[in-house]
CSV table of C-alpha atoms in Angstrom, one decimal:
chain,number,residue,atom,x,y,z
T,1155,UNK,CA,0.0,0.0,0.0
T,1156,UNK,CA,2.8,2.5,0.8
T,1157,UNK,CA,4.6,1.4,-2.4
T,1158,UNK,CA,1.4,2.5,-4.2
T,1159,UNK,CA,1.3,5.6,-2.3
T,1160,UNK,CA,4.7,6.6,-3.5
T,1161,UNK,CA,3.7,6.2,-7.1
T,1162,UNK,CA,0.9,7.9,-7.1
T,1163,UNK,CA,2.9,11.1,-5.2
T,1164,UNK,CA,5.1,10.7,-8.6
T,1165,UNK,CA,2.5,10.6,-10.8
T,1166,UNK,CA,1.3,14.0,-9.7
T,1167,UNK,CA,3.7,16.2,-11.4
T,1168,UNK,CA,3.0,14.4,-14.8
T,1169,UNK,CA,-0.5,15.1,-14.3
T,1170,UNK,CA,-0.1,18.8,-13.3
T,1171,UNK,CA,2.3,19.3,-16.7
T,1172,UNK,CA,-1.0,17.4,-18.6
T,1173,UNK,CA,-3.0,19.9,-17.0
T,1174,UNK,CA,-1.0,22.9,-18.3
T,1175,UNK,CA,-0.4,21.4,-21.4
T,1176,UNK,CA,-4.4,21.3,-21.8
T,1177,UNK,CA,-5.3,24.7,-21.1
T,1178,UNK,CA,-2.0,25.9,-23.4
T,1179,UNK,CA,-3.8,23.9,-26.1
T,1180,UNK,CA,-7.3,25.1,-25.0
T,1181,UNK,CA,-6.0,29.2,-25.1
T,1182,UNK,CA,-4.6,28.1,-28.8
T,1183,UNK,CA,-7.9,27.0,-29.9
T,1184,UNK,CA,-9.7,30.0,-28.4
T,1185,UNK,CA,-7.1,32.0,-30.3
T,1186,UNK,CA,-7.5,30.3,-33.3
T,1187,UNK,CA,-11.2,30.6,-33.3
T,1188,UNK,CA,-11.4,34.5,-32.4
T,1189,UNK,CA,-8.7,34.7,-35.5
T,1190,UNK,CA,-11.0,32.6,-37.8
T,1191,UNK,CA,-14.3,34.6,-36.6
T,1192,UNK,CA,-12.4,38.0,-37.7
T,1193,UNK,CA,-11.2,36.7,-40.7
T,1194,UNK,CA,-14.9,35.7,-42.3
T,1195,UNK,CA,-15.9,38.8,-40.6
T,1196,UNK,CA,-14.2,40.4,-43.6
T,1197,UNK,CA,-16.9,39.7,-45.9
T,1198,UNK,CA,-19.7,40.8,-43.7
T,1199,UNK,CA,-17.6,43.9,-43.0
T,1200,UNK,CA,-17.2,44.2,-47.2
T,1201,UNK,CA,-13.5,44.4,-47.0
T,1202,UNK,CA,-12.1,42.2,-49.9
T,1203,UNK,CA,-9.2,40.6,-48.6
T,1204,UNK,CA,-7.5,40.2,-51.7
T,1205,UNK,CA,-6.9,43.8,-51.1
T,1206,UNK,CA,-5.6,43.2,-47.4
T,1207,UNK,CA,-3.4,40.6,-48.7
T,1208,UNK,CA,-1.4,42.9,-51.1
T,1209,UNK,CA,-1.2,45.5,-48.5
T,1210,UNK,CA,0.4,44.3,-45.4
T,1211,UNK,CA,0.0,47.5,-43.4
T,1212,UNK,CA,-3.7,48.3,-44.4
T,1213,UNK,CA,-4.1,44.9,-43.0
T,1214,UNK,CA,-2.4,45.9,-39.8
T,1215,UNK,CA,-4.3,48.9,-39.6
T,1216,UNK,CA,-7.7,47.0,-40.1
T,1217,UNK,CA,-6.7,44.3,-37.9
T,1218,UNK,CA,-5.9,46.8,-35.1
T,1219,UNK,CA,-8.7,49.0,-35.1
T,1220,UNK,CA,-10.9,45.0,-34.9
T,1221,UNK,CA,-8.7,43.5,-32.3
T,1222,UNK,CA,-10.7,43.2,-28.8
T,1223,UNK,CA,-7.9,45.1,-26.9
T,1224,UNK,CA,-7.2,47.7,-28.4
T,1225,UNK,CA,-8.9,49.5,-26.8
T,1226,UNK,CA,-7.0,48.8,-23.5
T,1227,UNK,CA,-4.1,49.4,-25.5
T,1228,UNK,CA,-5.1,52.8,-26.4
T,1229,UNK,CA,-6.4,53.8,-22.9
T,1230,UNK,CA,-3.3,52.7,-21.5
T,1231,UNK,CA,-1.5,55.0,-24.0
T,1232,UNK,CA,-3.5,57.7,-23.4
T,1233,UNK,CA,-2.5,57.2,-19.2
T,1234,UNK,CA,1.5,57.1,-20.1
T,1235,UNK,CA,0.8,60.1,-22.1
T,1236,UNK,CA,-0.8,61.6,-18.6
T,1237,UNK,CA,2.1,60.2,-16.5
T,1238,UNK,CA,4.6,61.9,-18.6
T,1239,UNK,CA,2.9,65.4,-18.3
T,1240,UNK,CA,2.6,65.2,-14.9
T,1241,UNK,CA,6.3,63.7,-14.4
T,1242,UNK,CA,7.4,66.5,-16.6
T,1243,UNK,CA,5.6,69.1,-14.4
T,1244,UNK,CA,6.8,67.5,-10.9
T,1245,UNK,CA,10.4,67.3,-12.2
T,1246,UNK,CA,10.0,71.1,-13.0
T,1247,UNK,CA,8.9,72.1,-9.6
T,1248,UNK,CA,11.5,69.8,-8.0
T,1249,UNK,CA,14.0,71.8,-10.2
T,1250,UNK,CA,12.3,75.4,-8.7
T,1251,UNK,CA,12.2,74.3,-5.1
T,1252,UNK,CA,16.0,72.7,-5.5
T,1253,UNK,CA,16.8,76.8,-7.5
T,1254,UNK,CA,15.0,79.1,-5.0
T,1255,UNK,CA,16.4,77.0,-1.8
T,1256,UNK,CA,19.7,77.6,-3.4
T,1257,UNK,CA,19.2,81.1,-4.2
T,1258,UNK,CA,17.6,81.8,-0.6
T,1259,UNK,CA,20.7,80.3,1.2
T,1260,UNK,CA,23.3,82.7,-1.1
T,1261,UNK,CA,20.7,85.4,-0.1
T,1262,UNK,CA,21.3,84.8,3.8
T,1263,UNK,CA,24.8,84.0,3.4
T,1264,UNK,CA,25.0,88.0,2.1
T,1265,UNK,CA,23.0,88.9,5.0
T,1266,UNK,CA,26.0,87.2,7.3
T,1267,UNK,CA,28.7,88.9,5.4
T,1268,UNK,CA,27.5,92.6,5.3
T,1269,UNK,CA,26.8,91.8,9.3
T,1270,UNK,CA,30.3,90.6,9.6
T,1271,UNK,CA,31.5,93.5,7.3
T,1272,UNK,CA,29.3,96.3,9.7
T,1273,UNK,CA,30.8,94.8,12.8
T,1274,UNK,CA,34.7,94.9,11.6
T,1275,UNK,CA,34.4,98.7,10.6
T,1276,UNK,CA,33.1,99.4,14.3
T,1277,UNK,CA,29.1,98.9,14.4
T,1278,UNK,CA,27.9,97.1,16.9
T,1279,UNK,CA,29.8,93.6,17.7
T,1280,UNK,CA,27.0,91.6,19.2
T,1281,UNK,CA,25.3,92.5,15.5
T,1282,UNK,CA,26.4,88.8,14.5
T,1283,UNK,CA,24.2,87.2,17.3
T,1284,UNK,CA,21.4,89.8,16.9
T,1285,UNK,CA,18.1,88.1,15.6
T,1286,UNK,CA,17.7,89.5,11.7
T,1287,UNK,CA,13.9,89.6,10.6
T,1288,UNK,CA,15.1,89.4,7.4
T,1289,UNK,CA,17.3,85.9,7.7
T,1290,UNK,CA,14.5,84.6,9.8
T,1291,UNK,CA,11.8,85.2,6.5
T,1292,UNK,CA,14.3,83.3,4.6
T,1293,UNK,CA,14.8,80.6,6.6
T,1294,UNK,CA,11.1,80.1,7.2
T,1295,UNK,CA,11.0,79.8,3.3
T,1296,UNK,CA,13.1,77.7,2.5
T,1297,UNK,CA,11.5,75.1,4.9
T,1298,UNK,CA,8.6,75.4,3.0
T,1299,UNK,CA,10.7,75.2,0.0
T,1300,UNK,CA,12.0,72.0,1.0
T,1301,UNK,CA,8.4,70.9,2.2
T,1302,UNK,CA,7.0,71.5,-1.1
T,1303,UNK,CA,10.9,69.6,-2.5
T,1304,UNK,CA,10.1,66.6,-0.9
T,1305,UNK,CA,6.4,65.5,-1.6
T,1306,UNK,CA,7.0,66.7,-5.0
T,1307,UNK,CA,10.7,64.3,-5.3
T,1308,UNK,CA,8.5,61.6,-3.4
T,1309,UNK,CA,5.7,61.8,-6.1
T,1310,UNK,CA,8.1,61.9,-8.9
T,1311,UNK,CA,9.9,58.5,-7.5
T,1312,UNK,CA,6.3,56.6,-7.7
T,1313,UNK,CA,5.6,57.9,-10.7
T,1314,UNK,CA,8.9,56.6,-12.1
T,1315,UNK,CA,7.3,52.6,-11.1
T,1316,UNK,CA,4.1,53.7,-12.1
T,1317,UNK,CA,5.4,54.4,-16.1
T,1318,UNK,CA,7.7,51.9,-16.1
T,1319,UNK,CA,4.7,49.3,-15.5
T,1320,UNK,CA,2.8,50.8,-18.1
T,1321,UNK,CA,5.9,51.0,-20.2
T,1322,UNK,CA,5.7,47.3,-19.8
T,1323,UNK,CA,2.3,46.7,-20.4
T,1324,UNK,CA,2.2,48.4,-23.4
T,1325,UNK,CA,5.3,46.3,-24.7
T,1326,UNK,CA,3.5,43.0,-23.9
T,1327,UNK,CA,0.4,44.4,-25.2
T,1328,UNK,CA,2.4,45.0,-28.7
T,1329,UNK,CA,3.9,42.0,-28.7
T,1330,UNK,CA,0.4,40.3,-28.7
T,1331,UNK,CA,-1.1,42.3,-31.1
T,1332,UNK,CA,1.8,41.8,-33.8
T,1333,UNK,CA,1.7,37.6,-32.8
T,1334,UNK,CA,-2.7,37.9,-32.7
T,1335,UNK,CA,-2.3,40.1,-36.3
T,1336,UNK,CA,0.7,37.4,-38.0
T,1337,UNK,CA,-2.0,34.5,-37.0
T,1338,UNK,CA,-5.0,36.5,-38.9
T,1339,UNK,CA,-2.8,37.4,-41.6
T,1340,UNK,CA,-1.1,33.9,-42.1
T,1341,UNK,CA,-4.9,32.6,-41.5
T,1342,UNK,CA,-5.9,35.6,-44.8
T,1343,UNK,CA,-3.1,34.0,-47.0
T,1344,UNK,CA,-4.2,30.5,-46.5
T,1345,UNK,CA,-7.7,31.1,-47.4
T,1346,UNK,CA,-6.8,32.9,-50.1
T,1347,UNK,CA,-4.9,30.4,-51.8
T,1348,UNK,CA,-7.5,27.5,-51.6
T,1349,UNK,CA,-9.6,29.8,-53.1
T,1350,UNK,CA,-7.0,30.6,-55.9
T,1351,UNK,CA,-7.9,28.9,-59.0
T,1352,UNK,CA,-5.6,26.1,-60.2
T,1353,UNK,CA,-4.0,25.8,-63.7
């Protein structure tokens, strides 16, 4: 009995791969049908596929504007395009922050000077540790400046993943479409010569 056991634990893998190797033949055949219902779709349509066969890229066109996802493929375009936009836009006010932070700490670092400068040529020498209204402004701005730095940096970061996902999406997607369209085509150029007449 445990000898039987032990067999029937091997056997397992071998059904599993039967398994996949079913539904790979299953998704083949639903393929193959959904290319065979689009191709005599053609005629109801009144596209003469003579004139698809000698012009590969109308065929492609036709094909895509048919295929069931395309329009996925299109809305997903249409989001990278909105991703881009708005990464161009954050990377822009990353850039300002990052400009006027800079700008604001050359503006305070004059401040300190012409202090230094008044107190060597005999002003007041506690001037260095007097409170300056006008550093203080500065300094209150540029931590807002770095506040609005941050979230916008942290944003930009996500959004990086975010178009890179669609990036690849939209690659696999293509890939689909160009194996889906060779399928129809191939299945176009077949039909079309049994239905050639023979010498």
């Amino acid at each position: 009995a445990r000898h039987g056991g032990v067999v029937g634990m091997a056997a397992s893998p071998g059904v599993r791969g039967a398994s996949a190797q079913a539904a790979r033949v299953q998704a083949q055949a639903q393929q193959q049908a959904e290319t065979e219902a689009q191709a005599s779709a053609l005629a109801a349509q009144g596209v003469d596929p003579a004139a698809l066969l000698a012009d590969r890229n109308a065929a492609f066109e036709h094909f895509r504007r048919s295929y069931r996802k395309n329009q996925v493929i299109e809305e997903n375009k249409a989001l990278l395009k909105d991703k881009y936009a708005e990464a161009k836009a954050l990377g822009a006010a990353v850039n300002s922050s990052r400009a006027r932070i800079n700008k604001l700490k050359a503006n305070i670092e004059q401040i300190r000077v012409e202090r230094a400068m008044q107190g060597l040529s005999g002003g007041d020498g506690g001037g260095e540790e007097a409170v300056d209204p006008e550093e203080d402004k500065y300094k209150a701005t540029i931590e807002q400046e770095k506040t609005s730095y941050k979230a916008n940096f942290t944003r930009l970061k996500e959004l990086k993943t975010e178009i890179e996902h669609l990036q690849m999406m939209l690659e696999q997607s293509r890939k689909r479409l160009q194996k889906d369209f060779d399928g129809w085509f191939g299945l176009l150029e077949r039909q079309g010569t049994a239905a050639a007449p023979h010498a």
